[in-house]
């Protein structure tokens, strides 16, 4: 035991070059980092660069033989780095900020901390609570959090006292503080396979010969959406509605996926591609895309007009077989197309939101973004990830999106180019 204290004070000659810490995934802390930054009013003393250094110190103090020690929960250490100052009122003597941070955790339990176990929440709470005290807890994760923050206090002129550090390593680095900055935190991008989420609308199928809705020759320019795409319209004139969808169902047999559909399917060979489409056609699947979420239903399916989400009533239905008045669903009600009409709940929206939230790259192709809740999905993409929108027409571009002002078939080639350069 005494041996390591002697080493504490032996001046070691260290080489100039930086020392590489194990690389950890940046994607794991993106959300908590931007949460910490949100509404941050205080300066840099306890701002982002401090949090990043506390994360680095925490990783440094958790190392043994170049690996993260098993008795240390590195996820808690990293989240502590970004959350411990979140409730600070000032940059100086705010001794209660740790306690406030611990209490704040319950407000983000099911968002930022949704992947934490209850034990990890308790650990993170203790780390926040204890870091403004002088208590050594004997819990390696909490003590590492304590020391990780203390080691950075030298920046505000408070040299960490080796005797007051909670861990052996902390005492060592407190005595050799110049060493800390030699350790550089480098994030690793996720494996080359990125989670790409693509929101598509009628525009992506326009070059396959399917009309969009709101362009000059769009369907809603020729037909009354309220009459043909609402439960009330179906109730009032079911034959007209069935004729409208039977025509669109049959038309699907006459069109083919285009280059844009095919390139997205191709992209799925290299990345985890999720297509969230407002389209009711099956061109994404026919192009080979394997993960397609239909928000507004599918022309290839039929369902009950009494309970349209009843899984026993949702059936594939041959496109060349018209749905006729009198055709019955499993529950004996009139058969209707499996389409989400205006005013009806979009049951796939939560799943879609989740994919957008977790995306590494988000792309929007061929939608006017005028129909909700689909259009709101753009708000769930992480502020820091690359975001693209492909549409030949000038329109309001959501914040942070790169506008590829091209048709879908031309635009996807430009997109692939952009992705290559990321
Ligand atoms: N390539 C890419 N985009 C195109 C192309 C093309 N070749 N042609 C047109 N667009 C764009 C238009 O500029 C427009 O922004 O596609 C968009 C089509 O918008 P809408 O017609 O409003 O279609 P969409 O956004 O998919 O509609 C949403 O409304 O009627 C409901 O349920 C229906 O799912 C649909 C929803």
Short mmCIF file of C-alpha atoms and ligand atoms in Angstrom, two decimals:
data_model
loop_
_atom_site.label_atom_id
_atom_site.label_comp_id
_atom_site.label_asym_id
_atom_site.label_seq_id
_atom_site.Cartn_x
_atom_site.Cartn_y
_atom_site.Cartn_z
CA UNK A 1 0.00 0.00 0.00
CA UNK A 2 2.70 2.54 1.08
CA UNK A 3 4.66 1.66 -2.10
CA UNK A 4 2.26 3.45 -4.45
CA UNK A 5 2.24 6.60 -2.26
CA UNK A 6 6.02 6.92 -2.75
CA UNK A 7 5.53 6.61 -6.48
CA UNK A 8 3.03 9.41 -6.25
CA UNK A 9 5.62 12.03 -5.78
CA UNK A 10 8.36 10.59 -8.01
CA UNK A 11 8.53 13.03 -11.01
CA UNK A 12 8.29 10.91 -14.15
CA UNK A 13 9.55 12.08 -17.50
CA UNK A 14 6.64 11.74 -19.90
CA UNK A 15 6.83 11.85 -23.71
CA UNK A 16 5.14 14.75 -25.49
CA UNK A 17 2.78 12.65 -27.64
CA UNK A 18 -0.77 12.08 -26.44
CA UNK A 19 -1.80 8.82 -24.84
CA UNK A 20 -4.79 7.11 -26.45
CA UNK A 21 -7.65 5.96 -24.22
CA UNK A 22 -9.86 3.05 -25.30
CA UNK A 23 -12.23 4.31 -27.96
CA UNK A 24 -15.87 4.49 -26.92
CA UNK A 25 -18.95 5.08 -29.04
CA UNK A 26 -19.93 8.71 -29.44
CA UNK A 27 -23.48 7.66 -30.29
CA UNK A 28 -23.87 6.46 -26.68
CA UNK A 29 -23.58 9.98 -25.27
CA UNK A 30 -25.02 12.12 -28.10
CA UNK A 31 -28.45 12.41 -26.47
CA UNK A 32 -27.27 13.12 -22.91
CA UNK A 33 -24.70 15.60 -24.21
CA UNK A 34 -27.27 17.66 -26.08
CA UNK A 35 -29.63 17.40 -23.13
CA UNK A 36 -26.88 18.83 -20.90
CA UNK A 37 -26.27 21.63 -23.40
CA UNK A 38 -29.96 22.48 -23.73
CA UNK A 39 -30.70 25.77 -21.95
CA UNK A 40 -27.18 25.82 -20.51
CA UNK A 41 -26.69 29.39 -19.33
CA UNK A 42 -23.43 29.20 -17.40
CA UNK A 43 -20.01 29.64 -19.01
CA UNK A 44 -17.34 27.13 -19.98
CA UNK A 45 -16.00 26.60 -16.45
CA UNK A 46 -18.62 23.94 -15.94
CA UNK A 47 -19.70 23.74 -19.63
CA UNK A 48 -19.23 21.23 -22.45
CA UNK A 49 -15.44 21.11 -22.44
CA UNK A 50 -15.47 20.48 -18.68
CA UNK A 51 -18.00 17.66 -19.10
CA UNK A 52 -15.92 16.13 -21.88
CA UNK A 53 -12.82 16.28 -19.70
CA UNK A 54 -14.71 14.72 -16.80
CA UNK A 55 -15.77 11.94 -19.20
CA UNK A 56 -12.14 11.52 -20.26
CA UNK A 57 -10.94 11.51 -16.66
CA UNK A 58 -13.61 9.01 -15.76
CA UNK A 59 -12.48 6.66 -18.52
CA UNK A 60 -8.84 7.19 -17.54
CA UNK A 61 -9.57 6.37 -13.89
CA UNK A 62 -11.53 3.26 -14.86
CA UNK A 63 -8.65 1.69 -16.71
CA UNK A 64 -6.61 -1.34 -15.71
CA UNK A 65 -4.14 -2.74 -18.24
CA UNK A 66 -5.72 -0.66 -20.94
CA UNK A 67 -9.20 -2.07 -20.33
CA UNK A 68 -12.21 -0.69 -18.51
CA UNK A 69 -12.34 -2.39 -15.12
CA UNK A 70 -15.29 -4.73 -14.72
CA UNK A 71 -16.27 -3.36 -11.34
CA UNK A 72 -16.83 0.09 -12.84
CA UNK A 73 -20.01 0.95 -14.73
CA UNK A 74 -18.55 3.12 -17.51
CA UNK A 75 -22.04 4.08 -18.78
CA UNK A 76 -22.81 5.68 -15.40
CA UNK A 77 -19.40 7.39 -15.37
CA UNK A 78 -19.97 8.86 -18.84
CA UNK A 79 -23.53 10.04 -18.11
CA UNK A 80 -22.38 11.51 -14.77
CA UNK A 81 -19.89 13.62 -16.70
CA UNK A 82 -22.69 15.30 -18.66
CA UNK A 83 -25.36 15.46 -15.96
CA UNK A 84 -23.58 16.36 -12.71
CA UNK A 85 -23.60 20.12 -13.40
CA UNK A 86 -26.98 20.28 -15.15
CA UNK A 87 -28.68 21.98 -12.19
CA UNK A 88 -25.92 24.39 -11.27
CA UNK A 89 -27.12 27.91 -10.43
CA UNK A 90 -23.70 29.48 -10.69
CA UNK A 91 -20.07 28.60 -11.44
CA UNK A 92 -18.94 28.95 -7.83
CA UNK A 93 -20.14 27.96 -4.41
CA UNK A 94 -23.29 26.06 -5.33
CA UNK A 95 -22.91 23.09 -3.03
CA UNK A 96 -26.47 21.86 -3.59
CA UNK A 97 -26.08 21.37 -7.34
CA UNK A 98 -25.16 17.72 -6.91
CA UNK A 99 -28.27 16.98 -4.91
CA UNK A 100 -30.40 18.85 -7.44
CA UNK A 101 -28.81 16.87 -10.26
CA UNK A 102 -29.63 13.63 -8.46
CA UNK A 103 -33.25 14.73 -8.05
CA UNK A 104 -33.47 15.82 -11.69
CA UNK A 105 -32.73 12.25 -12.87
CA UNK A 106 -36.31 11.11 -12.29
CA UNK A 107 -37.48 13.72 -14.82
CA UNK A 108 -35.42 12.06 -17.56
CA UNK A 109 -35.82 8.48 -16.39
CA UNK A 110 -37.87 7.41 -19.41
CA UNK A 111 -36.16 9.54 -22.00
CA UNK A 112 -32.42 10.19 -21.77
CA UNK A 113 -32.03 7.39 -19.19
CA UNK A 114 -34.51 4.93 -20.71
CA UNK A 115 -31.79 2.32 -21.27
CA UNK A 116 -30.64 2.49 -17.65
CA UNK A 117 -31.55 -0.19 -15.11
CA UNK A 118 -32.95 0.96 -11.77
CA UNK A 119 -29.61 0.01 -10.17
CA UNK A 120 -27.76 2.21 -12.65
CA UNK A 121 -30.15 5.10 -11.93
CA UNK A 122 -29.47 4.68 -8.21
CA UNK A 123 -25.71 4.60 -8.87
CA UNK A 124 -25.87 7.72 -11.04
CA UNK A 125 -27.99 9.46 -8.41
CA UNK A 126 -25.43 8.69 -5.71
CA UNK A 127 -22.56 9.80 -7.91
CA UNK A 128 -24.33 13.16 -8.49
CA UNK A 129 -25.26 13.51 -4.82
CA UNK A 130 -21.83 12.62 -3.43
CA UNK A 131 -19.66 14.58 -5.82
CA UNK A 132 -20.13 17.79 -3.84
CA UNK A 133 -19.27 16.09 -0.58
CA UNK A 134 -15.98 14.81 0.83
CA UNK A 135 -17.35 11.30 1.24
CA UNK A 136 -15.49 8.30 -0.10
CA UNK A 137 -18.17 5.71 -0.74
CA UNK A 138 -16.01 2.71 -1.52
CA UNK A 139 -18.17 2.14 -4.57
CA UNK A 140 -15.66 2.18 -7.45
CA UNK A 141 -18.05 3.79 -9.96
CA UNK A 142 -19.14 6.58 -7.62
CA UNK A 143 -15.59 7.24 -6.45
CA UNK A 144 -14.36 7.40 -10.06
CA UNK A 145 -17.07 9.99 -10.80
CA UNK A 146 -15.96 11.97 -7.77
CA UNK A 147 -12.31 11.94 -8.80
CA UNK A 148 -13.02 12.54 -12.47
CA UNK A 149 -14.63 15.85 -11.58
CA UNK A 150 -12.03 16.75 -8.94
CA UNK A 151 -9.16 16.23 -11.35
CA UNK A 152 -10.61 18.93 -13.55
CA UNK A 153 -10.97 21.45 -10.76
CA UNK A 154 -7.37 22.48 -11.27
CA UNK A 155 -8.72 24.48 -14.20
CA UNK A 156 -10.48 26.73 -11.81
CA UNK A 157 -7.41 26.99 -9.65
CA UNK A 158 -8.38 24.28 -7.17
CA UNK A 159 -5.49 21.81 -7.26
CA UNK A 160 -6.89 18.40 -6.40
CA UNK A 161 -5.36 17.09 -3.17
CA UNK A 162 -4.05 13.51 -3.61
CA UNK A 163 -5.03 12.77 -0.03
CA UNK A 164 -8.58 13.84 -0.69
CA UNK A 165 -9.06 11.72 -3.78
CA UNK A 166 -11.42 8.76 -3.54
CA UNK A 167 -9.46 6.31 -5.69
CA UNK A 168 -5.85 5.22 -5.89
CA UNK A 169 -5.59 6.27 -9.51
CA UNK A 170 -7.23 9.58 -8.65
CA UNK A 171 -4.56 10.24 -6.03
CA UNK A 172 -1.87 9.33 -8.54
CA UNK A 173 -3.18 11.72 -11.17
CA UNK A 174 -3.85 14.43 -8.60
CA UNK A 175 -0.15 14.26 -7.80
CA UNK A 176 0.77 14.22 -11.48
CA UNK A 177 -1.95 16.47 -12.84
CA UNK A 178 0.08 17.36 -16.02
CA UNK A 179 -0.37 13.75 -17.09
CA UNK A 180 -4.14 13.94 -17.32
CA UNK A 181 -4.23 15.99 -20.51
CA UNK A 182 -1.95 13.54 -22.20
CA UNK A 183 -4.88 11.15 -22.35
CA UNK A 184 -7.04 11.98 -25.33
CA UNK A 185 -10.67 10.99 -25.64
CA UNK A 186 -11.48 9.81 -29.15
CA UNK A 187 -14.93 8.68 -30.15
CA UNK A 188 -15.57 5.92 -32.58
CA UNK A 189 -18.27 6.21 -35.13
CA UNK A 190 -20.47 3.22 -34.98
CA UNK A 191 -19.42 0.36 -37.15
CA UNK A 192 -19.47 1.32 -40.78
CA UNK A 193 -23.03 0.07 -40.86
CA UNK A 194 -25.06 3.13 -40.03
CA UNK A 195 -28.74 3.30 -39.06
CA UNK A 196 -30.23 5.18 -42.01
CA UNK A 197 -33.89 6.14 -41.71
CA UNK A 198 -35.67 7.37 -44.85
CA UNK A 199 -39.08 9.06 -44.76
CA UNK A 200 -40.71 8.90 -48.18
CA UNK A 201 -43.83 10.37 -49.75
CA UNK A 202 -45.65 10.27 -53.04
CA UNK A 203 -42.82 12.11 -54.79
CA UNK A 204 -40.57 9.02 -54.73
CA UNK A 205 -43.14 7.08 -56.78
CA UNK A 206 -43.92 9.93 -59.19
CA UNK A 207 -41.28 8.76 -61.68
CA UNK A 208 -42.87 5.31 -61.62
CA UNK A 209 -46.03 6.93 -62.97
CA UNK A 210 -48.05 7.28 -59.75
CA UNK A 211 -49.54 10.72 -59.20
CA UNK A 212 -48.66 12.65 -56.10
CA UNK A 213 -51.43 14.30 -54.09
CA UNK A 214 -50.79 18.02 -54.06
CA UNK A 215 -48.74 18.74 -57.20
CA UNK A 216 -50.50 20.40 -60.17
CA UNK A 217 -51.87 17.07 -61.46
CA UNK A 218 -52.05 15.60 -57.95
CA UNK A 219 -54.89 13.28 -56.88
CA UNK A 220 -56.37 15.86 -54.50
CA UNK A 221 -56.42 18.36 -57.35
CA UNK A 222 -58.68 15.99 -59.28
CA UNK A 223 -60.67 14.39 -56.44
CA UNK A 224 -62.17 15.47 -53.13
CA UNK A 225 -60.01 13.98 -50.37
CA UNK A 226 -62.79 14.36 -47.78
CA UNK A 227 -65.15 12.28 -49.94
CA UNK A 228 -62.66 9.61 -50.96
CA UNK A 229 -60.22 9.35 -48.06
CA UNK A 230 -62.31 9.58 -44.90
CA UNK A 231 -64.55 7.24 -42.91
CA UNK A 232 -67.39 9.75 -43.34
CA UNK A 233 -66.92 9.71 -47.13
CA UNK A 234 -66.93 5.89 -47.10
CA UNK A 235 -70.08 5.88 -45.03
CA UNK A 236 -71.74 8.38 -47.35
CA UNK A 237 -70.73 6.80 -50.69
CA UNK A 238 -68.85 3.50 -50.24
CA UNK A 239 -69.04 2.67 -53.95
CA UNK A 240 -67.19 5.84 -54.96
CA UNK A 241 -64.48 5.16 -52.38
CA UNK A 242 -64.09 1.52 -53.45
CA UNK A 243 -63.91 2.57 -57.11
CA UNK A 244 -61.18 5.09 -56.25
CA UNK A 245 -59.03 2.52 -54.39
CA UNK A 246 -59.73 -0.34 -56.80
CA UNK A 247 -58.44 1.94 -59.57
CA UNK A 248 -55.25 2.70 -57.55
CA UNK A 249 -54.84 -0.96 -56.60
CA UNK A 250 -55.05 -2.07 -60.21
CA UNK A 251 -52.68 0.72 -61.31
CA UNK A 252 -50.01 -0.79 -59.06
CA UNK A 253 -49.84 -3.78 -61.38
CA UNK A 254 -48.89 -1.46 -64.23
CA UNK A 255 -46.00 0.37 -62.61
CA UNK A 256 -42.48 -0.59 -61.54
CA UNK A 257 -40.12 0.55 -58.79
CA UNK A 258 -37.79 3.27 -60.11
CA UNK A 259 -34.10 3.99 -59.61
CA UNK A 260 -34.77 5.76 -56.31
CA UNK A 261 -36.60 2.78 -54.81
CA UNK A 262 -33.85 0.48 -56.08
CA UNK A 263 -30.98 2.59 -54.73
CA UNK A 264 -32.54 2.63 -51.26
CA UNK A 265 -32.83 -1.15 -51.41
CA UNK A 266 -29.19 -1.31 -52.52
CA UNK A 267 -28.17 0.93 -49.60
CA UNK A 268 -29.72 -1.69 -47.33
CA UNK A 269 -26.88 -4.04 -48.23
CA UNK A 270 -24.35 -1.73 -46.56
CA UNK A 271 -26.37 -0.06 -43.83
CA UNK A 272 -29.36 -0.70 -41.55
CA UNK A 273 -31.94 1.07 -43.70
CA UNK A 274 -35.44 1.67 -42.35
CA UNK A 275 -37.97 3.10 -44.79
CA UNK A 276 -40.84 4.97 -43.17
CA UNK A 277 -43.27 5.62 -45.99
CA UNK A 278 -46.50 7.55 -46.28
CA UNK A 279 -47.08 5.73 -49.56
CA UNK A 280 -49.63 2.96 -49.81
CA UNK A 281 -47.93 1.43 -52.86
CA UNK A 282 -45.61 -1.59 -52.57
CA UNK A 283 -42.76 -0.23 -54.69
CA UNK A 284 -40.21 -0.15 -51.85
CA UNK A 285 -40.78 -3.82 -51.11
CA UNK A 286 -40.77 -4.71 -54.83
CA UNK A 287 -37.42 -2.90 -55.18
CA UNK A 288 -36.03 -5.14 -52.44
CA UNK A 289 -36.24 -3.00 -49.31
CA UNK A 290 -36.73 -5.33 -46.37
CA UNK A 291 -37.63 -2.96 -43.55
CA UNK A 292 -40.54 -0.78 -44.61
CA UNK A 293 -42.96 0.85 -42.15
CA UNK A 294 -46.20 1.99 -43.84
CA UNK A 295 -47.72 4.91 -41.92
CA UNK A 296 -50.83 5.31 -44.07
CA UNK A 297 -51.64 1.71 -44.92
CA UNK A 298 -51.15 -0.53 -47.93
CA UNK A 299 -53.15 -0.98 -51.13
CA UNK A 300 -52.23 -4.68 -51.16
CA UNK A 301 -54.30 -5.26 -48.00
CA UNK A 302 -57.93 -5.05 -46.90
CA UNK A 303 -59.54 -4.83 -43.47
CA UNK A 304 -62.77 -4.50 -41.53
CA UNK A 305 -64.82 -1.31 -41.74
CA UNK A 306 -65.95 -1.92 -38.12
CA UNK A 307 -62.50 -2.40 -36.54
CA UNK A 308 -59.78 -1.63 -39.08
CA UNK A 309 -56.87 -2.43 -36.75
CA UNK A 310 -58.20 -5.86 -35.78
CA UNK A 311 -55.28 -8.10 -36.81
CA UNK A 312 -57.66 -10.96 -37.64
CA UNK A 313 -59.32 -8.78 -40.27
CA UNK A 314 -56.23 -7.38 -41.99
CA UNK A 315 -55.58 -9.51 -45.08
CA UNK A 316 -53.49 -9.45 -48.24
CA UNK A 317 -55.85 -9.04 -51.21
CA UNK A 318 -54.97 -9.61 -54.87
CA UNK A 319 -54.51 -6.25 -56.60
CA UNK A 320 -56.53 -7.33 -59.63
CA UNK A 321 -59.48 -8.37 -57.46
CA UNK A 322 -61.73 -5.35 -56.84
CA UNK A 323 -63.15 -4.84 -53.36
CA UNK A 324 -66.92 -4.85 -53.86
CA UNK A 325 -69.85 -3.69 -51.86
CA UNK A 326 -71.05 -6.69 -49.87
CA UNK A 327 -67.61 -8.24 -49.55
CA UNK A 328 -67.24 -9.19 -45.89
CA UNK A 329 -64.30 -8.97 -43.54
CA UNK A 330 -63.65 -11.68 -40.89
CA UNK A 331 -65.92 -9.82 -38.48
CA UNK A 332 -68.77 -9.76 -41.01
CA UNK A 333 -68.46 -6.02 -41.67
CA UNK A 334 -68.06 -4.46 -45.12
CA UNK A 335 -64.53 -4.96 -46.43
CA UNK A 336 -62.53 -1.76 -46.89
CA UNK A 337 -59.04 -0.96 -48.17
CA UNK A 338 -56.34 -1.09 -45.46
CA UNK A 339 -55.68 2.64 -45.74
CA UNK A 340 -55.41 5.24 -42.96
CA UNK A 341 -57.94 7.86 -43.90
CA UNK A 342 -57.90 11.49 -42.81
CA UNK A 343 -58.95 11.78 -39.18
CA UNK A 344 -57.91 8.19 -38.38
CA UNK A 345 -55.15 7.32 -35.91
CA UNK A 346 -51.74 6.55 -37.44
CA UNK A 347 -50.95 3.49 -35.32
CA UNK A 348 -47.38 3.05 -36.65
CA UNK A 349 -46.29 6.58 -35.68
CA UNK A 350 -44.66 5.70 -32.33
CA UNK A 351 -42.55 2.95 -33.82
CA UNK A 352 -41.55 5.35 -36.59
CA UNK A 353 -40.62 8.07 -34.07
CA UNK A 354 -38.37 5.61 -32.26
CA UNK A 355 -36.47 4.76 -35.41
CA UNK A 356 -36.02 8.42 -36.29
CA UNK A 357 -34.75 9.18 -32.76
CA UNK A 358 -32.13 6.42 -33.03
CA UNK A 359 -31.06 7.21 -36.61
CA UNK A 360 -27.40 7.92 -37.45
CA UNK A 361 -28.53 9.51 -40.74
CA UNK A 362 -32.01 10.78 -41.66
CA UNK A 363 -33.30 11.28 -45.20
CA UNK A 364 -36.60 12.68 -46.48
CA UNK A 365 -37.64 12.01 -50.10
CA UNK A 366 -40.63 13.31 -52.06
CA UNK A 367 -43.05 14.52 -49.44
CA UNK A 368 -44.63 17.94 -48.97
CA UNK A 369 -44.42 17.44 -45.19
CA UNK A 370 -47.94 18.86 -44.92
CA UNK A 371 -49.69 15.86 -43.39
CA UNK A 372 -49.34 15.17 -39.67
CA UNK A 373 -48.25 13.31 -37.65
CA UNK A 374 -45.90 12.03 -40.42
CA UNK A 375 -44.51 15.53 -41.04
CA UNK A 376 -43.56 15.87 -37.33
CA UNK A 377 -41.08 13.04 -37.66
CA UNK A 378 -38.44 15.51 -38.89
CA UNK A 379 -38.37 16.96 -35.38
CA UNK A 380 -37.31 13.68 -33.82
CA UNK A 381 -34.09 13.32 -35.76
CA UNK A 382 -31.08 14.06 -33.58
CA UNK A 383 -29.82 17.65 -34.10
CA UNK A 384 -26.24 16.48 -34.67
CA UNK A 385 -26.77 13.77 -37.28
CA UNK A 386 -26.53 14.31 -41.04
CA UNK A 387 -30.00 15.04 -42.53
CA UNK A 388 -30.98 15.30 -46.19
CA UNK A 389 -34.18 16.17 -48.07
CA UNK A 390 -34.64 15.27 -51.74
CA UNK A 391 -37.32 17.26 -53.57
CA UNK A 392 -37.12 18.99 -56.96
CA UNK A 393 -39.43 21.74 -55.85
CA UNK A 394 -38.43 24.64 -53.66
CA UNK A 395 -40.07 24.33 -50.33
CA UNK A 396 -39.55 25.09 -46.64
CA UNK A 397 -36.57 23.02 -45.60
CA UNK A 398 -36.63 21.83 -41.97
CA UNK A 399 -33.74 23.05 -39.83
CA UNK A 400 -30.43 21.32 -40.28
CA UNK A 401 -31.40 19.50 -43.47
CA UNK A 402 -29.31 19.58 -46.64
CA UNK A 403 -31.68 20.16 -49.61
CA UNK A 404 -30.88 18.02 -52.66
CA UNK A 405 -33.04 19.89 -55.15
CA UNK A 406 -33.52 17.05 -57.56
CA UNK A 407 -36.09 14.47 -58.54
CA UNK A 408 -35.91 11.29 -56.47
CA UNK A 409 -34.12 9.24 -59.13
CA UNK A 410 -31.41 11.88 -59.61
CA UNK A 411 -31.34 12.91 -55.98
CA UNK A 412 -30.56 9.47 -54.58
CA UNK A 413 -27.31 9.33 -56.56
CA UNK A 414 -26.29 12.66 -55.06
CA UNK A 415 -27.31 11.36 -51.65
CA UNK A 416 -25.11 8.27 -52.02
CA UNK A 417 -22.25 10.61 -52.94
CA UNK A 418 -22.89 12.68 -49.82
CA UNK A 419 -23.01 9.56 -47.65
CA UNK A 420 -19.69 8.41 -49.07
CA UNK A 421 -18.11 11.70 -47.97
CA UNK A 422 -19.48 11.64 -44.45
N1 LIG B 1 -39.02 13.30 -56.94
C1 LIG B 1 -39.03 13.72 -55.65
N2 LIG B 1 -40.00 14.48 -55.12
C2 LIG B 1 -41.01 14.83 -55.94
C3 LIG B 1 -41.06 14.44 -57.28
C4 LIG B 1 -40.01 13.62 -57.78
N3 LIG B 1 -39.97 13.18 -59.02
N4 LIG B 1 -42.19 14.94 -57.82
C5 LIG B 1 -42.80 15.64 -56.83
N5 LIG B 1 -42.09 15.59 -55.71
C6 LIG B 1 -42.38 16.18 -54.40
C7 LIG B 1 -43.22 17.43 -54.43
O1 LIG B 1 -42.45 18.59 -54.56
C8 LIG B 1 -43.89 17.39 -53.05
O2 LIG B 1 -43.10 18.05 -52.10
O3 LIG B 1 -43.12 15.24 -53.69
C9 LIG B 1 -43.97 15.90 -52.75
C10 LIG B 1 -45.34 15.30 -52.86
O4 LIG B 1 -46.14 15.86 -51.86
P1 LIG B 1 -47.65 15.38 -51.67
O5 LIG B 1 -48.31 15.28 -52.96
O6 LIG B 1 -48.25 16.26 -50.64
O7 LIG B 1 -47.52 13.91 -51.14
P2 LIG B 1 -47.17 13.41 -49.67
O8 LIG B 1 -46.29 14.36 -48.98
O9 LIG B 1 -46.67 12.05 -49.79
O10 LIG B 1 -48.60 13.39 -48.98
C11 LIG B 1 -48.70 12.97 -47.67
O11 LIG B 1 -51.08 13.04 -47.74
O12 LIG B 1 -52.89 12.68 -48.98
C12 LIG B 1 -52.20 12.19 -47.95
O13 LIG B 1 -52.10 9.98 -47.18
C13 LIG B 1 -51.70 10.80 -48.23
O14 LIG B 1 -49.56 9.87 -47.71
C14 LIG B 1 -50.19 10.97 -48.24
C15 LIG B 1 -49.99 12.22 -47.42
#
